[in-house]
PDB file of C-alpha atoms in Angstrom:
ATOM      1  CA  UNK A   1      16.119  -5.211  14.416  1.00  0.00           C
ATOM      2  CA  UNK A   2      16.031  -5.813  10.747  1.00  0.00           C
ATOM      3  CA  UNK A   3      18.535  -4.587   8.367  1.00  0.00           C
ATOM      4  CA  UNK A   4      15.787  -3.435   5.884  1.00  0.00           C
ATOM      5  CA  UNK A   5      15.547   0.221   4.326  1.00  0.00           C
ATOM      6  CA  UNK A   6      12.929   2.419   4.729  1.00  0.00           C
ATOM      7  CA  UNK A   7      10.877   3.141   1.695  1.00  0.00           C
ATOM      8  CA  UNK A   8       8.256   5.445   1.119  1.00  0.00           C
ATOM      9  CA  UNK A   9       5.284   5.553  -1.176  1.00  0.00           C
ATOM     10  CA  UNK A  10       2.775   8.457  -2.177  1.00  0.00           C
ATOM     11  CA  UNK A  11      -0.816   6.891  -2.986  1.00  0.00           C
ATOM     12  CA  UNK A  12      -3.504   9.392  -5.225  1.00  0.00           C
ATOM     13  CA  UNK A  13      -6.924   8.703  -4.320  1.00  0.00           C
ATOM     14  CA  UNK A  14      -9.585  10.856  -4.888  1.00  0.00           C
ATOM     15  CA  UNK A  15      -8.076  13.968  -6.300  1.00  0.00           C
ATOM     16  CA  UNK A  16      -7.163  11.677  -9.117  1.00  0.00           C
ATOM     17  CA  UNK A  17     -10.405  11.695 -10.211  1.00  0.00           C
ATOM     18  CA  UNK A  18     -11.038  15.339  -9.435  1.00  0.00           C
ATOM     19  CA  UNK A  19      -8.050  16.733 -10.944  1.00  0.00           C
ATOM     20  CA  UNK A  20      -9.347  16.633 -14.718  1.00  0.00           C
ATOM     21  CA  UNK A  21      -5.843  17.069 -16.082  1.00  0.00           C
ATOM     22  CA  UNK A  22      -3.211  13.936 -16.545  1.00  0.00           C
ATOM     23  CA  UNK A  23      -0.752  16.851 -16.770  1.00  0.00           C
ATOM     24  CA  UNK A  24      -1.647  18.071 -13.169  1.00  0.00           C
ATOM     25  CA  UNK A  25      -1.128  14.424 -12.003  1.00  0.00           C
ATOM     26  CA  UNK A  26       2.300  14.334 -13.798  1.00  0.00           C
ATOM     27  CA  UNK A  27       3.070  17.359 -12.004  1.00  0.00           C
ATOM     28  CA  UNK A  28       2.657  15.728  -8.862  1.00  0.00           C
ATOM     29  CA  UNK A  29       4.456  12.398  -9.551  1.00  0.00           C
ATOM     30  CA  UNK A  30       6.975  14.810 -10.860  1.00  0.00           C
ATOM     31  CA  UNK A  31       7.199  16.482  -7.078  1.00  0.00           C
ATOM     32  CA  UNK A  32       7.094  12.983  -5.339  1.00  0.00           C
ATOM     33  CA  UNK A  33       9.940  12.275  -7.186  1.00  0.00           C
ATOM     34  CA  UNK A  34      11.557  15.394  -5.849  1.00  0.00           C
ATOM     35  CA  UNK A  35      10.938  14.914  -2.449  1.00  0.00           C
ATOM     36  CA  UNK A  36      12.485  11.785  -2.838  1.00  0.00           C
ATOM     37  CA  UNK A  37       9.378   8.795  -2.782  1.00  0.00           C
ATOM     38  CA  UNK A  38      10.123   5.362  -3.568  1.00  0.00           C
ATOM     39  CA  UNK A  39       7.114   4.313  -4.959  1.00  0.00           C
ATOM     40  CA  UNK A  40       4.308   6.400  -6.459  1.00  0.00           C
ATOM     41  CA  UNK A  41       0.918   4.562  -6.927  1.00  0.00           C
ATOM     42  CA  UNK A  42      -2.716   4.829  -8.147  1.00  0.00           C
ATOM     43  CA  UNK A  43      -5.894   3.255  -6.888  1.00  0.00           C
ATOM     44  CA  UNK A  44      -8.184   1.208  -9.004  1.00  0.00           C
ATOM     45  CA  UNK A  45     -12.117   2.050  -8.255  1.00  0.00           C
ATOM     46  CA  UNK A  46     -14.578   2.688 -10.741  1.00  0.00           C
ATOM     47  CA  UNK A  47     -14.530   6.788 -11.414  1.00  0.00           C
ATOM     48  CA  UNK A  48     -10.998   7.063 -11.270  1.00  0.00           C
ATOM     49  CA  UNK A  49      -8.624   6.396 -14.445  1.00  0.00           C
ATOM     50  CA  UNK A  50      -7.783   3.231 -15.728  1.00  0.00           C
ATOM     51  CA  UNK A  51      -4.687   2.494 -13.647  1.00  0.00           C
ATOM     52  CA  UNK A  52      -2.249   0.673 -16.176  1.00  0.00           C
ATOM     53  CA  UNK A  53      -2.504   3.794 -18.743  1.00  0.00           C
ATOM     54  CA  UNK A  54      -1.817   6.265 -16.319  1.00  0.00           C
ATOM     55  CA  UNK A  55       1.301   4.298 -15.026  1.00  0.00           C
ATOM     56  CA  UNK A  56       2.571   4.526 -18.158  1.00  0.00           C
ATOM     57  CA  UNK A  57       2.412   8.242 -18.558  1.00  0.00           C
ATOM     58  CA  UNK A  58       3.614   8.973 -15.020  1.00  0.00           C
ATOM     59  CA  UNK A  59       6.546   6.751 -16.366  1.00  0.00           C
ATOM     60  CA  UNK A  60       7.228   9.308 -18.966  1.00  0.00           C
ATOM     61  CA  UNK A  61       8.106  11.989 -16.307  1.00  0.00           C
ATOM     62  CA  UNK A  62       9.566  10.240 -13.983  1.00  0.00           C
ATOM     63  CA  UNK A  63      13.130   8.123 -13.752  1.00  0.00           C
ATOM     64  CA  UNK A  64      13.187   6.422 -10.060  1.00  0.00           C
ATOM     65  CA  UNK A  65      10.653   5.732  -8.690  1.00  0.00           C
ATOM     66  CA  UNK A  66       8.445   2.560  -8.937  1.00  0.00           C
ATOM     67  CA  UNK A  67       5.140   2.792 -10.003  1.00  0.00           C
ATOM     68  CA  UNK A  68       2.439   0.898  -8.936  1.00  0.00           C
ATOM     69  CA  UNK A  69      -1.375   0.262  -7.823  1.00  0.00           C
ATOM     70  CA  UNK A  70      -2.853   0.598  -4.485  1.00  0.00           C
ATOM     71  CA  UNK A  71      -4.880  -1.997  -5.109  1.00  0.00           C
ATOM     72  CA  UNK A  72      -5.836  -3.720  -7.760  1.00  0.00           C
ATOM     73  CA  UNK A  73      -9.505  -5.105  -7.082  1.00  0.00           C
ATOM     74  CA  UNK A  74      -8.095  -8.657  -8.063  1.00  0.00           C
ATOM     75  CA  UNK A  75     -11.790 -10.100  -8.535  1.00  0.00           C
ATOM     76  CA  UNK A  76     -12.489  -7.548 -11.184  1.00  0.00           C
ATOM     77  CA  UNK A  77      -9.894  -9.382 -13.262  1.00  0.00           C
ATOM     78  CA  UNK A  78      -9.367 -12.646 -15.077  1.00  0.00           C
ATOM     79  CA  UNK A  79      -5.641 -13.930 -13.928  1.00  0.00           C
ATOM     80  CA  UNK A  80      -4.292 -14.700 -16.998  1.00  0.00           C
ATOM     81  CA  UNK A  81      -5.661 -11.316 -18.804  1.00  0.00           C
ATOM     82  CA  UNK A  82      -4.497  -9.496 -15.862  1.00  0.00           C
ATOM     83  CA  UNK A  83      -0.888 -10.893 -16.301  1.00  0.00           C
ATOM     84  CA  UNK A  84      -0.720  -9.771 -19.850  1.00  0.00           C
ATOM     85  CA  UNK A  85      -1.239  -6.001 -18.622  1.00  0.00           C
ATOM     86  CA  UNK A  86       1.055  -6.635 -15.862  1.00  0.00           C
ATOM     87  CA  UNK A  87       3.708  -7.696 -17.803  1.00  0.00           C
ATOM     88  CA  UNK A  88       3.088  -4.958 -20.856  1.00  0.00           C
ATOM     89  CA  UNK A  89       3.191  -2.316 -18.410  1.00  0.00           C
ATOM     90  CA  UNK A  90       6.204  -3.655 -16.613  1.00  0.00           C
ATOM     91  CA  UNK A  91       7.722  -3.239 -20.307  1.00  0.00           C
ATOM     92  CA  UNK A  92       6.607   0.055 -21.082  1.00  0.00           C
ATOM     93  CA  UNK A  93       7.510   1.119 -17.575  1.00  0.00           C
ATOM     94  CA  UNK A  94      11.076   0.037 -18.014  1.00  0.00           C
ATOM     95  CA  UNK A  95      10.490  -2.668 -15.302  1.00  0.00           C
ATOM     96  CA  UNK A  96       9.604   0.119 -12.766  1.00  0.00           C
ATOM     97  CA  UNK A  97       5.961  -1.354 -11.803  1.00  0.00           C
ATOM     98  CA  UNK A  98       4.941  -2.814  -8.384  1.00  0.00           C
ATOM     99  CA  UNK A  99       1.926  -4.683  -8.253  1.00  0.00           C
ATOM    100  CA  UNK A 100      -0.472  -3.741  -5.698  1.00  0.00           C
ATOM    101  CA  UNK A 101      -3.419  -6.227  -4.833  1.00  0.00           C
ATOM    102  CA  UNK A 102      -6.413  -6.515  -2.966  1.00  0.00           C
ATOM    103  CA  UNK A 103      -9.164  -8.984  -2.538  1.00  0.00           C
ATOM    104  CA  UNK A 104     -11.803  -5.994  -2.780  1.00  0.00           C
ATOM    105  CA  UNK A 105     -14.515  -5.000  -0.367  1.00  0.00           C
ATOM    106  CA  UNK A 106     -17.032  -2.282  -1.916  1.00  0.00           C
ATOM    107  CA  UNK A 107     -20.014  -4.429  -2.834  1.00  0.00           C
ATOM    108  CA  UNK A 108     -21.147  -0.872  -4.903  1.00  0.00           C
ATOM    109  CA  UNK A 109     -18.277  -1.103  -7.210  1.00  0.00           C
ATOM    110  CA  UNK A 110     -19.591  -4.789  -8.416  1.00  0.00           C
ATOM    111  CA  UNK A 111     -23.330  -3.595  -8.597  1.00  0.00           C
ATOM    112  CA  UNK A 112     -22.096  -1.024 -10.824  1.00  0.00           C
ATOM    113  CA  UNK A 113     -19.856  -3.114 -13.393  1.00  0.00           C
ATOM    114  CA  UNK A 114     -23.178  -5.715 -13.294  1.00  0.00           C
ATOM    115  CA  UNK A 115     -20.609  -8.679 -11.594  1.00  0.00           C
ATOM    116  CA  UNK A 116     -21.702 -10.982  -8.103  1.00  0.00           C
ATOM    117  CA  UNK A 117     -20.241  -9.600  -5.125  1.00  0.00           C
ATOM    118  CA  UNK A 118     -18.253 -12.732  -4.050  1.00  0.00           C
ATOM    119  CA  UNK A 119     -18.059 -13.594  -0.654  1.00  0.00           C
ATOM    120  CA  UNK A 120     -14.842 -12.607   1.627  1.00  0.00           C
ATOM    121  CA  UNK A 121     -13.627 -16.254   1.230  1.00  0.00           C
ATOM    122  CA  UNK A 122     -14.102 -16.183  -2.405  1.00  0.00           C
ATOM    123  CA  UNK A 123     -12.756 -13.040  -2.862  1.00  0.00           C
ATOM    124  CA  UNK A 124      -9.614 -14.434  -0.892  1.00  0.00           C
ATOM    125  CA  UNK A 125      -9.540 -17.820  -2.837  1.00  0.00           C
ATOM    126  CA  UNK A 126      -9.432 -15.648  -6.149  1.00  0.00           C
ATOM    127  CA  UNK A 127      -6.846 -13.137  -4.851  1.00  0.00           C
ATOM    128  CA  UNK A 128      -4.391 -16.167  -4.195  1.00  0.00           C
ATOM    129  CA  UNK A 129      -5.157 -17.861  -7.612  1.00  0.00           C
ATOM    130  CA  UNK A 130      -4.375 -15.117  -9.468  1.00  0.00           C
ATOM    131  CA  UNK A 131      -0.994 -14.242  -7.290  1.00  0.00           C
ATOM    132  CA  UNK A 132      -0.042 -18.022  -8.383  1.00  0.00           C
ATOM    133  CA  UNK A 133      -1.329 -17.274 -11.947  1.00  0.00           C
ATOM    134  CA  UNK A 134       1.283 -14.260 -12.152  1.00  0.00           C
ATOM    135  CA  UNK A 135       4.051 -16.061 -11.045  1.00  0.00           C
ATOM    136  CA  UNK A 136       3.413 -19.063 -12.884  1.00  0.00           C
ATOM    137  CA  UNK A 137       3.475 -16.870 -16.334  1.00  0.00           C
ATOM    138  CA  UNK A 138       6.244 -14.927 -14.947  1.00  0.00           C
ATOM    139  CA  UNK A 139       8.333 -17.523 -14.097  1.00  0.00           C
ATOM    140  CA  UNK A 140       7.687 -19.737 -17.643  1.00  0.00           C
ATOM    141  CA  UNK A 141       9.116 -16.037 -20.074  1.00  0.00           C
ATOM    142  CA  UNK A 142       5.406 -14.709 -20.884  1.00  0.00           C
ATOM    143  CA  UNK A 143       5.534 -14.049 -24.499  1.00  0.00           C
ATOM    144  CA  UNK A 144       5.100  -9.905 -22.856  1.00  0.00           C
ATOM    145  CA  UNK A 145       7.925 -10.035 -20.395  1.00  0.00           C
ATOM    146  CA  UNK A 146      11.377  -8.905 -21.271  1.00  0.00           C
ATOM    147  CA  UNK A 147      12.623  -7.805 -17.867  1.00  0.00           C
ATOM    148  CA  UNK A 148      14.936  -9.920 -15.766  1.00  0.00           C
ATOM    149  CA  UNK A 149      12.891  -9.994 -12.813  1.00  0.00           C
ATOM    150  CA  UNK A 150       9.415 -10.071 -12.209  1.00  0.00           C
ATOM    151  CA  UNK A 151       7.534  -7.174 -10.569  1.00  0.00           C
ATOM    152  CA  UNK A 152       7.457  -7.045  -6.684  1.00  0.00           C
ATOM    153  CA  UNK A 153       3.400  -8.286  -5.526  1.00  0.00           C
ATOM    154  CA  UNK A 154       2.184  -5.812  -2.778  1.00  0.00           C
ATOM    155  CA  UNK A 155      -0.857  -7.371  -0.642  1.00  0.00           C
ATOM    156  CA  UNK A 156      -3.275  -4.926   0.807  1.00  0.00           C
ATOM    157  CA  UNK A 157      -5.761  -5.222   3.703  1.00  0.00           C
ATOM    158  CA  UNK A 158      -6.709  -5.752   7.528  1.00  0.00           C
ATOM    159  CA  UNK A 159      -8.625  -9.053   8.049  1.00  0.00           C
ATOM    160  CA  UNK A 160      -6.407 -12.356   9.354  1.00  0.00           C
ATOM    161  CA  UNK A 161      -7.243 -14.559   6.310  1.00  0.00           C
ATOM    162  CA  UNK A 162      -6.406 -11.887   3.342  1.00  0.00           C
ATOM    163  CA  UNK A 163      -2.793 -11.497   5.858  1.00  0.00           C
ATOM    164  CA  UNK A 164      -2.785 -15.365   5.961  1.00  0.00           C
ATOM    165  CA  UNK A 165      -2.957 -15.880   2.563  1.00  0.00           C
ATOM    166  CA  UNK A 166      -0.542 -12.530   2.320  1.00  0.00           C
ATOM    167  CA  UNK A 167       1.946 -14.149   4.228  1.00  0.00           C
ATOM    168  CA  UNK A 168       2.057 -17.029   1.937  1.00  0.00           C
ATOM    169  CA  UNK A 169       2.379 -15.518  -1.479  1.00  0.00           C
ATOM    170  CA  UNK A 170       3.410 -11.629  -1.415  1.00  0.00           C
ATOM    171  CA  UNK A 171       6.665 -10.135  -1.211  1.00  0.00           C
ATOM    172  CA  UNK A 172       5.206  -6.967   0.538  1.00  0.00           C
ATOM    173  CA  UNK A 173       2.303  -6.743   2.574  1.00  0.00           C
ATOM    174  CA  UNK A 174       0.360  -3.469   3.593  1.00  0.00           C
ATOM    175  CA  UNK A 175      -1.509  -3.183   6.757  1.00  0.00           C
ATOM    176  CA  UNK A 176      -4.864  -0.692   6.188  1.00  0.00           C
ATOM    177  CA  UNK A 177      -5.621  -0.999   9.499  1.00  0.00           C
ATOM    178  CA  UNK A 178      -4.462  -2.794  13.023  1.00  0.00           C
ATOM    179  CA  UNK A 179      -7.540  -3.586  15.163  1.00  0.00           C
ATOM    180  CA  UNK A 180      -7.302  -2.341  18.583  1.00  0.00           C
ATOM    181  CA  UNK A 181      -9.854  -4.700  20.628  1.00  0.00           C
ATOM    182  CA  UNK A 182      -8.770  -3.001  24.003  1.00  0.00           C
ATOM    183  CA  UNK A 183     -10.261   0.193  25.499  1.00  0.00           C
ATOM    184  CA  UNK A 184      -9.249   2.551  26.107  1.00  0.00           C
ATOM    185  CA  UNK A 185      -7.043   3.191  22.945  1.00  0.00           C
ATOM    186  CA  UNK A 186      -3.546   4.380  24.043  1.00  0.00           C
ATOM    187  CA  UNK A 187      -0.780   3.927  22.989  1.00  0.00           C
ATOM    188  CA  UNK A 188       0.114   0.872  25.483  1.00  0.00           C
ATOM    189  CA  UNK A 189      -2.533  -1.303  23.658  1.00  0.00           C
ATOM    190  CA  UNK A 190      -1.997   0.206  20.045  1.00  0.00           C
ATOM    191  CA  UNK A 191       1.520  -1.072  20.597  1.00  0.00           C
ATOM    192  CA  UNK A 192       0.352  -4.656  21.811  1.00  0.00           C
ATOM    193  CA  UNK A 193      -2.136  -4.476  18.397  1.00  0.00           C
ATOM    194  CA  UNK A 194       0.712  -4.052  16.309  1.00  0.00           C
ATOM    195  CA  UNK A 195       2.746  -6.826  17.922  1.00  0.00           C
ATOM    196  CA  UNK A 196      -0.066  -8.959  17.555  1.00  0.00           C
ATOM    197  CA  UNK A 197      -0.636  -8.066  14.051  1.00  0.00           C
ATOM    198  CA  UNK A 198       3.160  -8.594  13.164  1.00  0.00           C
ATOM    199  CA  UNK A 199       3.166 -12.127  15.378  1.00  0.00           C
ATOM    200  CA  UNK A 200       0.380 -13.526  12.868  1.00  0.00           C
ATOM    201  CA  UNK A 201       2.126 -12.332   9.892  1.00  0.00           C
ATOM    202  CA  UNK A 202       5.170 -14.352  10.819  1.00  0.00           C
ATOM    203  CA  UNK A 203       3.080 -17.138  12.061  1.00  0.00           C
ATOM    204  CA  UNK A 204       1.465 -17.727   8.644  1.00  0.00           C
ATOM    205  CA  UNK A 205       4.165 -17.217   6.625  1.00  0.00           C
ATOM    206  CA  UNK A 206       6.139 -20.315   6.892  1.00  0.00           C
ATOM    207  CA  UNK A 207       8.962 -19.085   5.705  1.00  0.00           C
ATOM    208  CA  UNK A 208      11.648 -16.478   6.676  1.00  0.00           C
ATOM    209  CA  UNK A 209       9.895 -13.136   7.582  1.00  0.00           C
ATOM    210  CA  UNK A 210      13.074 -11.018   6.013  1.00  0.00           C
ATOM    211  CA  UNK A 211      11.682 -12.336   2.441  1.00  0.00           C
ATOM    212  CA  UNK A 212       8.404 -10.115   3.586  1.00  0.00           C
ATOM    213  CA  UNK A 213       8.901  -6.539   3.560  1.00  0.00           C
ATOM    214  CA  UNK A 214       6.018  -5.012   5.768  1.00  0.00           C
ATOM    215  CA  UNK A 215       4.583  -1.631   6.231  1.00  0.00           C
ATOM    216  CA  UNK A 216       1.344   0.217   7.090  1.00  0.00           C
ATOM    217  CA  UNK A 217      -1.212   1.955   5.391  1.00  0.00           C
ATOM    218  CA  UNK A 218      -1.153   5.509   6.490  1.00  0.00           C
ATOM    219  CA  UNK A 219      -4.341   6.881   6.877  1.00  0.00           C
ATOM    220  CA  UNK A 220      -4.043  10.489   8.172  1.00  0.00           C
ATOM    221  CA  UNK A 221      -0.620  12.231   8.589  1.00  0.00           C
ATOM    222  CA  UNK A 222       0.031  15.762  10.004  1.00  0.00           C
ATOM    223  CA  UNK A 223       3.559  17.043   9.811  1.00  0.00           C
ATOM    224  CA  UNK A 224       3.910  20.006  12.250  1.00  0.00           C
ATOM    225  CA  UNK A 225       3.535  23.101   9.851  1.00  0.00           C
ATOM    226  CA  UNK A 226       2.475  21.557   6.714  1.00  0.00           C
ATOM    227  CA  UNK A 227      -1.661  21.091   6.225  1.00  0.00           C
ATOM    228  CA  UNK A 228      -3.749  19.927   8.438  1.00  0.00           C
ATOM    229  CA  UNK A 229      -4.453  16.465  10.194  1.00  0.00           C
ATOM    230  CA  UNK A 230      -7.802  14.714   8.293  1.00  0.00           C
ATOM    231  CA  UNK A 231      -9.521  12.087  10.600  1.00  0.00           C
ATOM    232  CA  UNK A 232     -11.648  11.426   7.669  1.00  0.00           C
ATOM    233  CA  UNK A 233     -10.443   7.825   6.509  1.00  0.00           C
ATOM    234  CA  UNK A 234      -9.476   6.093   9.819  1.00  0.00           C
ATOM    235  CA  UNK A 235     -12.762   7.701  11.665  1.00  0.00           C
ATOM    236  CA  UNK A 236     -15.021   5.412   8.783  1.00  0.00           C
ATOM    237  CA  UNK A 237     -12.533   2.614   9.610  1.00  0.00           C
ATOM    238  CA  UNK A 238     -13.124   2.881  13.162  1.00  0.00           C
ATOM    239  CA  UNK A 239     -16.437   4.924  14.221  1.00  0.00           C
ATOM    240  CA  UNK A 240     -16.903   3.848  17.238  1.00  0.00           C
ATOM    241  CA  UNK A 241     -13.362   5.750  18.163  1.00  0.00           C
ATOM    242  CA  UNK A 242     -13.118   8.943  19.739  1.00  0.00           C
ATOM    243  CA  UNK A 243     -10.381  11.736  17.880  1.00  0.00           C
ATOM    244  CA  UNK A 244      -8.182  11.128  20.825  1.00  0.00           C
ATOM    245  CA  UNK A 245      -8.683   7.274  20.069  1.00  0.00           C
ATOM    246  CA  UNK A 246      -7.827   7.683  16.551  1.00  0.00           C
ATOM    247  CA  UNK A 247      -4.711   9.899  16.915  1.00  0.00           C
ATOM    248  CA  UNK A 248      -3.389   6.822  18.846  1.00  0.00           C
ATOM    249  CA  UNK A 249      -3.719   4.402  15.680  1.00  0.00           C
ATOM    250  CA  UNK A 250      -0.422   3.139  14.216  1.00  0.00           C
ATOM    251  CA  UNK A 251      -2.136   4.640  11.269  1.00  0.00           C
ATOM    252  CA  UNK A 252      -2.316   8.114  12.101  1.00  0.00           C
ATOM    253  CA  UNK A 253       0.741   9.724  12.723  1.00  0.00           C
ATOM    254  CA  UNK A 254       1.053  13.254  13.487  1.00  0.00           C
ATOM    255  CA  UNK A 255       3.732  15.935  15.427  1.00  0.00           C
ATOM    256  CA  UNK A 256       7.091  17.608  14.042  1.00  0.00           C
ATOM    257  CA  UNK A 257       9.645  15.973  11.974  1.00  0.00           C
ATOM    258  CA  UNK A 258      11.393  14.501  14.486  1.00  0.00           C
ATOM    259  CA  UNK A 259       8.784  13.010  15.803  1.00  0.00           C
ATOM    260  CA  UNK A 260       7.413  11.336  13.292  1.00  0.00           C
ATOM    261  CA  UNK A 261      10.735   9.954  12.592  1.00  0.00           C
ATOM    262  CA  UNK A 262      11.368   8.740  15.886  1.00  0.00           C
ATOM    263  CA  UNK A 263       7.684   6.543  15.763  1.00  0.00           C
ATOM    264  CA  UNK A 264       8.819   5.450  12.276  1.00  0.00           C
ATOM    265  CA  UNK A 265      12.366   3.949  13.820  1.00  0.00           C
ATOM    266  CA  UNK A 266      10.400   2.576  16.723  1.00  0.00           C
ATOM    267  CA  UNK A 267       8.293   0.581  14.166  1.00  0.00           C
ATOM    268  CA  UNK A 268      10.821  -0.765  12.114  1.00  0.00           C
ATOM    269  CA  UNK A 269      12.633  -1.902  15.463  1.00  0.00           C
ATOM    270  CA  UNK A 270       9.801  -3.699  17.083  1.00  0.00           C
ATOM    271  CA  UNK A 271       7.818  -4.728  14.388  1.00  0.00           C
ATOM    272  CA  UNK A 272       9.687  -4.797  11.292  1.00  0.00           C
ATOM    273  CA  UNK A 273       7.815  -2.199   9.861  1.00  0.00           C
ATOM    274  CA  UNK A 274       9.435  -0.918   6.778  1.00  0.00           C
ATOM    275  CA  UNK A 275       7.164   0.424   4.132  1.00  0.00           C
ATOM    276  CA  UNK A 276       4.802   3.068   4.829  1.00  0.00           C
ATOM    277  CA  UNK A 277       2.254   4.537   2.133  1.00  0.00           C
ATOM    278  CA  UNK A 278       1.417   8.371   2.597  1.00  0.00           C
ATOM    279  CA  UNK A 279      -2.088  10.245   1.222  1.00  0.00           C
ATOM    280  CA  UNK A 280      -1.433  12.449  -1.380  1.00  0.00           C
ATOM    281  CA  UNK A 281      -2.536  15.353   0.492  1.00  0.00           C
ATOM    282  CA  UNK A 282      -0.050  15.048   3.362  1.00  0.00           C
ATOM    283  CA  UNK A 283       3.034  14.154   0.093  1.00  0.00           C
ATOM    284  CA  UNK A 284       4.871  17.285   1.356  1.00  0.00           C
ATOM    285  CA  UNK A 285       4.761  17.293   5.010  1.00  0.00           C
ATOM    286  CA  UNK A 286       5.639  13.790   5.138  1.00  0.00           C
ATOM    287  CA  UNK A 287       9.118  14.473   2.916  1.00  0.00           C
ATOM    288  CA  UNK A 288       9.972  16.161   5.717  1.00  0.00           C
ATOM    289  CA  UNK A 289      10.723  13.363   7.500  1.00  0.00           C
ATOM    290  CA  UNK A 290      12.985  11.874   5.070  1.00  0.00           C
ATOM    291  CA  UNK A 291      16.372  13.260   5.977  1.00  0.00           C
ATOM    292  CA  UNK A 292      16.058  12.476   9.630  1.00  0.00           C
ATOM    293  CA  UNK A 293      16.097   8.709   9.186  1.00  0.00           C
ATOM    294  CA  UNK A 294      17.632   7.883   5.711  1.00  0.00           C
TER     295      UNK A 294
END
């Protein structure tokens, strides 16, 4: 069992863009805060708001928790460039950002901005360059940095080399999805996925797995008496699933408090699961679950 805490973050996602109002979405950061999240974070797709900006404003309202991005598209961005903003934000943040980072995967979002979709590999190669990049700057006092440390990297995604390469150089990594090759679904071979998944992680890493703090990607959440459950975002990850399938995902957690909380234990003990990121939408149900296991 490993000795790591819990933490919890809120990600905004399409009502960002919907919302209209940067006071609406300080209201909300304002209530994750409340109900006690650890980190509250913004995506970066083309359509929603510039994520460093909007950090800093959330920053305004808030005292705790970190902020951060969930993800970064790291081949939208030159690493050096990129590491300025980092570190400016980190300033104007108060040293409250974690950096969220993905190799990114929607070929429509490069089409638009008029760049070459790389290819998975090159996408990957790039994502690790500009982790080493960051650190590099970090670690030699960039003329923008004036915190002590530098911010926590967060690695997002599914496939075994973006994990690999994960392993290697983040401090966190987020699991979107497990892949569950056996049928039936149950939970008897979602288990095995996740043990699996975890295995690899350590595998890679080549170095103590306590230096990685890992967690899952929630992708539906139902808390008994608080909204409803969406299959909406783990039925496009896996179509080919029926809803009974799905509801047996690591990533789709759903009963009453306790519950929940008892699956979340269960995953830190067997897997060393620690840090699990919530939609927006279910931000209140989910809070719910707090008290029972911190």
């Amino acid at each position: 069992m490993t000795d790591r805490p819990f933490r919890f973050g809120v990600r905004f996602g399409a009502s960002l863009s919907s919302s209209g109002s940067v006071s609406w979405l300080q209201d909300q950061a304002r209530k994750a805060e409340e109900f006690g999240y650890d980190v509250i974070m913004l995506p970066d797709h083309l359509g929603t708001p510039s994520p460093f900006p909007t950090l800093a404003a959330l920053a305004a309202v808030t005292t705790r928790p970190r902020l951060g991005t969930f993800v970064l598209n790291a081949a939208f961005y030159n690493p050096a460039l990129l590491a300025r903003d980092v570190s400016t934000t980190d300033l104007l943040i108060e040293g409250r950002l974690e950096l969220g980072l993905g190799a990114g995967w929607a070929q429509e979002e490069f089409d638009e901005a008029g760049l070459l979709f790389p290819t998975a590999g090159q996408r990957i190669v790039h994502l690790e360059r500009t982790i080493l990049e960051l650190r590099r700057r970090f670690a030699a006092g960039d003329a923008s940095r004036r915190q002590q440390s530098a911010p926590p990297i967060l690695v997002g995604g599914s496939g075994d080399r973006l994990l690999a390469a994960a392993a290697v150089h983040a401090d966190i990594i987020s699991l979107a999805s497990v892949p569950v090759t056996e049928r039936p679904v149950t939970t008897d071979t979602v288990e095995q996925a996740l043990a699996d998944r975890t295995e690899y992680i350590r595998a890679a890493a080549g170095r103590p797995i306590q230096e990685l703090e890992l967690g899952l990607t929630l992708g539906a959440v139902y808390v008994n008496g608080h909204g409803k459950l969406d299959l909406t975002l783990p039925r496009m990850a896996a179509p080919d699933l029926s809803d009974d399938e799905l509801l047996a995902l690591p990533g789709v957690l759903h009963g009453s408090p306790g519950e929940v909380a008892e699956t979340l234990q269960r995953y830190r003990e067997k897997y060393h699961l620690t840090h699990f990121v919530v939609p927006a939408t279910s931000m209140t149900g989910f809070a719910k679950v707090f008290s029972r296991i911190r």
